[in-house]
Amino acid sequence: MATAGEAATAPLQKLHGANIIAAIKQSGVDHILSVPDLHTSQGVLRPISTDNHLKLIRVCKEDECIGIAAGLTYGNIRSLVLIQYTGFLYAINAIRGVACEQNMPICLMIGLLQKEPGVLPQNSKRFGLRIVEPMLDTLGIPHTHIETDDDVERIAPAIEHAYKHSHPTAILIGGRAI
Amino acid sequence: MINRAELLRFFATKITDEIVVATYSSASDWINIADRPLNYFSAGAMGLASSHALGLALARPERRVIVLDGDGSLLMNLGSLVTIAKMAPTNLTHFVFKNGSYEANGGHPIPNAGTDFAGIARSSGIAKSSTIHTLDDFKAKANYFLTEPGPVFCCLDIEQGPLGKREYAYMYRPEQRQALRDALAAGKP
């Protein structure tokens, strides 16, 4: 049984990886490009790795994803870049040069590792998390924050809009997917 | 050592419907020799040519994808060799022009000009990796590079080229990317 202290720190609502994956499929994405992100490792990446309907391309460094995703668009293949926020910060130049300046539909799913449950990224105690959304704003990349299952319905429309209008988009996974 | 422009002039006579992904100095030479819709110029972030090419190769399995990479560029994305080896696209040929310098950035040397790029590619899992030192040798093997099931990797030992003006704005214009999409959609060579 949870103690009162444990209950107070637990998220009020859950975020299920299965719902995220269903939304990814709903968007028409069938290629996942990823460097493992601890935040989404068990709930999202692990089941994707055994999903016969999603092709997982494991890369060595996050900026590789941006080039591969750009190349895939020339075969009308929709892909999703599944990375940790630290990898997003690392890959900003590639995102700037390929996704933003070339108006490419590069779709980023960014795990906000160690974000406090229920806390908005800009209010996190962690500097790295607080700067993610301002960076996206500076780059002009629309973004949405997924904290619980109630938010998952925003994933597919965000990806659909990115491909329809050829622009990058970012889906921030704040809740720890189970 | 090989003169890059001479090699590319010869190579241009061999290609037909391949997608050519070129970057920096090799792109500057290539566009002056073969300005064609099926060119893809890796723009935006140095080092990503091989990653763009991998995406293209997976997206267009009916087309050969040829990468004209640089040694300085590849050093910024060595991990892509591991990714390419794992994905093993049979339609990908990766050339690296090795002149031991960041030619497009002023001709400064790369950290170690003695780097064995074919050795790195082979160790990464690309078994068909080689180094070529002369134009005659390249001419003798050109058909192999265009037809051998990939991934194929070849390091070309070249002279440093001129540190001339680069026509990046022309190469990277949106119309170039649209021309490639149109050509692919139409199935044109």
Coordinates of C-alpha atoms in Angstrom, one line a residue:
Chain A
M1 CA 0.0 0.0 0.0
A2 CA 1.3 3.4 -0.9
T3 CA 2.1 5.8 1.9
A4 CA 0.6 9.2 2.0
G5 CA 3.9 10.6 0.8
E6 CA 4.1 8.3 -2.2
A7 CA 0.5 9.1 -3.2
A8 CA 1.2 12.8 -3.1
T9 CA 4.0 12.5 -5.6
A10 CA 2.2 10.1 -8.0
P11 CA 0.8 11.4 -11.2
L12 CA -3.0 11.8 -11.0
Q13 CA -3.4 10.3 -14.5
K14 CA -1.5 7.8 -16.4
L15 CA 0.1 7.9 -19.9
H16 CA 0.0 4.6 -21.7
G17 CA 2.6 3.9 -24.4
A18 CA 0.0 1.8 -26.3
N19 CA -2.1 4.9 -26.8
I20 CA 0.9 6.9 -28.1
I21 CA 1.7 4.1 -30.5
A22 CA -1.8 3.9 -31.7
A23 CA -1.8 7.7 -32.4
I24 CA 1.5 7.4 -34.2
K25 CA 0.0 4.7 -36.5
Q26 CA -3.2 6.8 -36.9
S27 CA -1.0 9.6 -38.3
G28 CA 0.3 7.4 -41.1
V29 CA 3.8 7.2 -39.7
D30 CA 5.4 3.8 -40.4
H31 CA 9.1 4.5 -39.8
I32 CA 10.5 5.4 -36.4
L33 CA 14.0 6.8 -36.1
S34 CA 15.5 6.7 -32.7
V35 CA 18.2 7.0 -30.2
P36 CA 17.0 5.4 -27.0
D37 CA 15.4 7.8 -24.5
L38 CA 15.1 6.5 -21.0
H39 CA 11.9 8.4 -20.5
T40 CA 10.0 6.6 -23.3
S41 CA 12.1 3.5 -23.3
Q42 CA 9.8 1.0 -21.8
G43 CA 6.4 2.5 -22.7
V44 CA 7.0 3.5 -26.3
L45 CA 10.3 2.3 -27.8
R46 CA 10.3 -1.2 -26.5
P47 CA 6.9 -2.1 -27.9
I48 CA 7.7 -0.3 -31.2
S49 CA 10.8 -2.5 -31.5
T50 CA 8.6 -5.6 -31.7
D51 CA 5.7 -4.0 -33.7
N52 CA 5.4 -5.5 -37.2
H53 CA 3.7 -2.4 -38.5
L54 CA 6.4 0.0 -37.6
K55 CA 9.9 -0.1 -39.0
L56 CA 12.4 1.0 -36.4
I57 CA 15.7 2.5 -37.5
R58 CA 18.2 2.7 -34.7
V59 CA 20.8 5.4 -35.2
C60 CA 23.9 6.4 -33.4
K61 CA 23.3 10.2 -32.9
E62 CA 20.2 12.2 -33.1
D63 CA 21.1 14.4 -36.0
E64 CA 21.3 11.3 -38.2
C65 CA 17.6 11.1 -37.8
I66 CA 17.0 14.4 -39.3
G67 CA 18.9 13.6 -42.5
I68 CA 17.2 10.2 -42.8
A69 CA 13.8 11.6 -42.2
A70 CA 14.4 14.2 -44.9
G71 CA 15.5 11.5 -47.4
L72 CA 12.5 9.4 -46.6
T73 CA 10.1 12.1 -47.7
Y74 CA 11.2 11.6 -51.2
G75 CA 9.5 8.3 -51.2
N76 CA 6.4 9.7 -49.4
I77 CA 7.4 7.8 -46.3
R78 CA 6.2 9.3 -43.0
S79 CA 8.6 9.0 -40.1
L80 CA 8.8 10.0 -36.5
V81 CA 12.0 10.9 -34.7
L82 CA 11.9 9.5 -31.2
I83 CA 14.6 11.1 -29.0
Q84 CA 15.3 12.4 -25.6
Y85 CA 15.3 16.2 -25.0
T86 CA 19.1 16.1 -24.6
G87 CA 19.3 14.6 -28.1
F88 CA 17.0 17.4 -29.4
L89 CA 19.3 20.0 -27.9
Y90 CA 22.3 18.2 -29.5
A91 CA 20.6 18.1 -33.0
I92 CA 19.4 21.7 -33.1
N93 CA 21.7 22.7 -36.0
A94 CA 20.5 19.8 -38.1
I95 CA 16.9 20.7 -37.2
R96 CA 17.5 24.3 -38.0
G97 CA 19.2 23.6 -41.3
V98 CA 17.1 20.7 -42.7
A99 CA 13.7 20.9 -40.9
C100 CA 13.2 24.6 -40.5
E101 CA 15.1 26.3 -43.3
Q102 CA 13.9 23.7 -45.9
N103 CA 10.4 23.5 -44.5
M104 CA 10.6 19.7 -44.1
P105 CA 7.9 17.7 -42.3
I106 CA 10.3 16.4 -39.6
C107 CA 8.3 15.1 -36.7
L108 CA 10.0 15.0 -33.4
M109 CA 8.7 13.1 -30.4
I110 CA 10.9 14.3 -27.5
G111 CA 11.0 12.6 -24.1
L112 CA 11.3 15.0 -21.2
L113 CA 13.4 12.9 -19.0
Q114 CA 13.1 13.6 -15.3
K115 CA 10.4 16.2 -15.7
E116 CA 8.4 16.3 -12.5
P117 CA 4.9 14.7 -12.9
G118 CA 2.2 17.2 -13.6
V119 CA 4.6 20.1 -13.9
L120 CA 4.8 22.1 -17.1
P121 CA 8.2 22.0 -18.8
Q122 CA 8.8 25.7 -18.3
N123 CA 8.2 25.3 -14.6
S124 CA 10.6 22.3 -14.1
K125 CA 13.4 22.6 -11.7
R126 CA 15.7 21.3 -14.4
F127 CA 17.3 23.9 -16.6
G128 CA 17.6 21.6 -19.6
L129 CA 13.8 21.0 -19.5
R130 CA 12.9 24.6 -19.1
I131 CA 14.7 25.6 -22.3
V132 CA 13.1 23.0 -24.6
E133 CA 10.0 24.9 -25.4
P134 CA 11.7 28.3 -25.8
M135 CA 14.1 26.6 -28.2
L136 CA 11.3 25.3 -30.2
D137 CA 9.6 28.7 -30.2
T138 CA 12.8 30.3 -31.4
L139 CA 13.1 27.7 -34.2
G140 CA 9.4 28.4 -35.1
I141 CA 8.5 24.7 -34.5
P142 CA 5.0 24.2 -33.2
H143 CA 4.8 21.9 -30.3
T144 CA 2.4 20.1 -28.0
H145 CA 2.9 18.7 -24.6
I146 CA 1.6 15.2 -23.8
E147 CA 1.3 14.5 -20.1
T148 CA -1.5 12.0 -19.8
D149 CA -3.8 9.8 -21.9
D150 CA -6.1 12.7 -22.3
D151 CA -3.5 14.6 -24.3
V152 CA -2.7 11.8 -26.7
E153 CA -5.5 12.8 -29.2
R154 CA -3.3 15.8 -30.2
I155 CA -0.5 13.6 -31.6
A156 CA -2.0 12.5 -34.9
P157 CA -3.3 15.9 -35.9
A158 CA 0.1 17.5 -35.2
I159 CA 1.8 15.0 -37.4
E160 CA -0.9 15.2 -40.1
H161 CA -0.6 19.0 -40.2
A162 CA 3.2 18.8 -40.4
Y163 CA 3.0 16.6 -43.5
K164 CA 0.1 18.4 -45.1
H165 CA 1.8 21.8 -44.8
S166 CA 5.4 20.6 -44.9
H167 CA 6.8 22.0 -41.6
P168 CA 8.5 20.4 -38.6
T169 CA 6.6 19.7 -35.4
A170 CA 7.4 18.5 -31.9
I171 CA 5.5 16.3 -29.5
L172 CA 6.8 16.6 -26.0
I173 CA 6.3 13.5 -23.9
G174 CA 6.1 14.9 -20.4
G175 CA 4.4 12.0 -18.6
R176 CA 6.3 8.8 -18.1
A177 CA 4.7 6.4 -20.5
I178 CA 3.9 3.0 -19.1
Chain B
M1 CA 46.2 10.9 -56.3
I2 CA 43.1 11.7 -58.2
N3 CA 41.8 15.1 -59.5
R4 CA 38.2 15.2 -58.2
A5 CA 36.8 17.2 -61.2
E6 CA 38.4 14.8 -63.7
L7 CA 36.9 11.9 -61.9
L8 CA 33.5 13.5 -61.7
R9 CA 33.6 14.3 -65.4
F10 CA 34.2 10.7 -66.1
F11 CA 31.6 9.6 -63.6
A12 CA 29.0 11.8 -65.2
T13 CA 29.3 9.8 -68.4
K14 CA 28.4 6.6 -66.6
I15 CA 25.4 7.5 -64.6
T16 CA 21.8 7.5 -65.9
D17 CA 18.9 7.4 -63.4
E18 CA 20.8 7.4 -60.2
I19 CA 20.1 9.9 -57.4
V20 CA 23.4 11.7 -56.6
V21 CA 23.7 13.2 -53.1
A22 CA 26.6 15.6 -53.0
T23 CA 27.9 17.9 -50.4
Y24 CA 30.3 20.9 -50.1
S25 CA 33.3 20.8 -52.4
S26 CA 32.2 17.7 -54.3
A27 CA 28.8 19.3 -54.8
S28 CA 30.4 22.4 -56.2
D29 CA 32.3 20.4 -58.8
W30 CA 29.4 18.1 -59.5
I31 CA 26.9 20.8 -60.2
N32 CA 29.2 22.3 -62.8
I33 CA 29.6 19.0 -64.5
A34 CA 26.1 17.5 -64.2
D35 CA 23.4 19.9 -63.2
R36 CA 20.4 17.5 -63.3
P37 CA 17.1 17.0 -61.5
L38 CA 18.2 13.8 -59.8
N39 CA 20.8 15.7 -57.8
Y40 CA 20.3 16.1 -54.1
F41 CA 22.5 18.6 -52.3
S42 CA 22.9 17.9 -48.6
A43 CA 22.3 21.3 -47.0
G44 CA 21.8 22.6 -43.6
A45 CA 24.2 20.7 -41.4
M46 CA 27.7 19.4 -42.4
G47 CA 28.1 15.7 -42.3
L48 CA 24.6 14.5 -42.9
A49 CA 25.0 13.6 -46.6
S50 CA 25.2 9.9 -45.8
S51 CA 22.1 10.1 -43.6
H52 CA 20.1 11.9 -46.3
A53 CA 21.3 9.3 -48.7
L54 CA 20.2 6.4 -46.4
G55 CA 16.8 7.9 -46.2
L56 CA 16.6 8.3 -50.0
A57 CA 17.9 4.8 -50.5
L58 CA 15.3 3.3 -48.2
A59 CA 12.6 5.5 -49.7
R60 CA 13.4 4.8 -53.3
P61 CA 14.7 1.2 -53.5
E62 CA 14.2 1.2 -57.3
R63 CA 17.0 3.8 -57.7
R64 CA 20.7 3.7 -57.0
V65 CA 21.7 6.4 -54.6
I66 CA 25.2 7.7 -54.9
V67 CA 26.8 9.8 -52.1
L68 CA 29.6 12.2 -53.0
D69 CA 30.9 12.8 -49.4
G70 CA 34.0 14.5 -48.1
D71 CA 36.4 13.3 -45.5
G72 CA 35.8 16.2 -43.2
S73 CA 32.1 15.8 -43.6
L74 CA 32.1 12.1 -42.8
L75 CA 34.1 12.7 -39.7
M76 CA 31.2 14.6 -38.4
N77 CA 28.9 11.7 -38.9
L78 CA 30.9 8.5 -38.6
G79 CA 28.0 6.8 -36.8
S80 CA 26.1 6.9 -40.0
L81 CA 28.4 4.1 -41.3
V82 CA 27.1 1.9 -38.5
T83 CA 23.5 2.8 -39.2
I84 CA 24.0 2.2 -43.0
A85 CA 25.7 -1.2 -42.3
K86 CA 22.7 -2.3 -40.2
M87 CA 20.1 -1.1 -42.6
A88 CA 22.1 -2.5 -45.5
P89 CA 20.4 -0.8 -48.4
T90 CA 21.4 -2.7 -51.6
N91 CA 21.0 0.5 -53.7
L92 CA 23.5 2.7 -51.9
T93 CA 27.1 3.6 -53.0
H94 CA 29.0 5.9 -50.7
F95 CA 32.1 7.7 -52.1
V96 CA 34.3 9.7 -49.8
F97 CA 36.6 12.2 -51.4
K98 CA 39.6 12.2 -49.1
N99 CA 42.0 15.1 -49.4
G100 CA 42.8 15.4 -45.7
S101 CA 41.3 18.8 -45.3
Y102 CA 38.2 20.8 -44.6
E103 CA 38.5 22.2 -48.1
A104 CA 35.2 24.0 -48.1
N105 CA 36.1 25.7 -44.8
G106 CA 39.4 27.2 -45.9
G107 CA 41.5 24.1 -46.5
H108 CA 42.5 23.4 -43.0
P109 CA 43.6 19.9 -42.3
I110 CA 41.3 17.3 -40.7
P111 CA 42.5 16.1 -37.3
N112 CA 44.3 13.0 -38.8
A113 CA 44.8 12.9 -42.5
G114 CA 46.0 9.3 -42.1
T115 CA 42.6 8.1 -41.2
D116 CA 41.7 4.8 -43.0
F117 CA 38.1 5.5 -43.9
A118 CA 37.6 2.3 -45.8
G119 CA 38.9 0.5 -42.7
I120 CA 36.3 2.4 -40.5
A121 CA 33.5 1.5 -42.9
R122 CA 34.6 -2.1 -43.0
S123 CA 34.8 -2.3 -39.2
S124 CA 31.4 -0.7 -39.1
G125 CA 29.9 -3.6 -41.0
I126 CA 30.1 -2.4 -44.6
A127 CA 32.0 -5.4 -46.1
K128 CA 32.3 -3.9 -49.6
S129 CA 34.7 -1.1 -48.6
S130 CA 37.8 -0.1 -50.6
T131 CA 40.2 2.7 -51.3
I132 CA 41.1 3.9 -54.8
H133 CA 44.3 6.0 -55.5
T134 CA 44.2 6.5 -59.3
L135 CA 41.7 7.6 -61.9
D136 CA 42.5 4.5 -64.0
D137 CA 41.6 2.3 -61.2
F138 CA 38.4 4.1 -60.6
K139 CA 37.5 3.9 -64.3
A140 CA 38.1 0.2 -64.2
K141 CA 35.7 -0.3 -61.3
A142 CA 33.1 2.3 -62.1
N143 CA 30.5 -0.2 -63.3
Y144 CA 31.0 -2.2 -60.1
F145 CA 30.2 0.9 -58.0
L146 CA 27.0 1.4 -60.0
T147 CA 25.8 -2.2 -60.1
E148 CA 27.1 -4.1 -57.1
P149 CA 24.5 -4.7 -54.5
G150 CA 25.2 -2.3 -51.6
P151 CA 26.0 -0.9 -49.4
V152 CA 29.2 -0.2 -51.2
F153 CA 31.8 2.2 -49.7
C154 CA 34.8 3.7 -51.5
C155 CA 37.4 6.2 -50.3
L156 CA 38.9 8.2 -53.2
D157 CA 42.3 9.5 -52.6
I158 CA 42.2 13.0 -54.2
E159 CA 44.2 16.1 -54.6
Q160 CA 43.0 19.2 -52.7
G161 CA 40.9 21.2 -55.0
P162 CA 40.6 24.9 -55.5
L163 CA 39.3 26.9 -52.6
G164 CA 37.0 28.7 -54.9
K165 CA 33.6 30.3 -54.6
R166 CA 30.8 27.9 -53.8
E167 CA 27.4 28.3 -55.4
Y168 CA 25.5 27.2 -52.3
A169 CA 22.5 29.4 -52.9
Y170 CA 22.0 27.9 -56.3
M171 CA 22.5 24.3 -55.1
Y172 CA 20.3 24.6 -52.1
R173 CA 17.4 26.5 -53.7
P174 CA 13.9 25.0 -53.2
E175 CA 13.5 24.5 -56.9
Q176 CA 16.3 21.9 -56.9
R177 CA 14.5 19.8 -54.3
Q178 CA 11.2 20.1 -56.1
A179 CA 12.9 19.1 -59.4
L180 CA 14.0 15.9 -57.7
R181 CA 10.6 15.2 -56.4
D182 CA 9.0 15.8 -59.8
A183 CA 11.6 13.7 -61.5
L184 CA 11.0 10.8 -59.1
A185 CA 7.3 11.1 -59.4
A186 CA 7.5 11.1 -63.2
G187 CA 10.0 8.2 -63.1
K188 CA 12.3 10.3 -65.2
P189 CA 16.1 9.6 -65.5

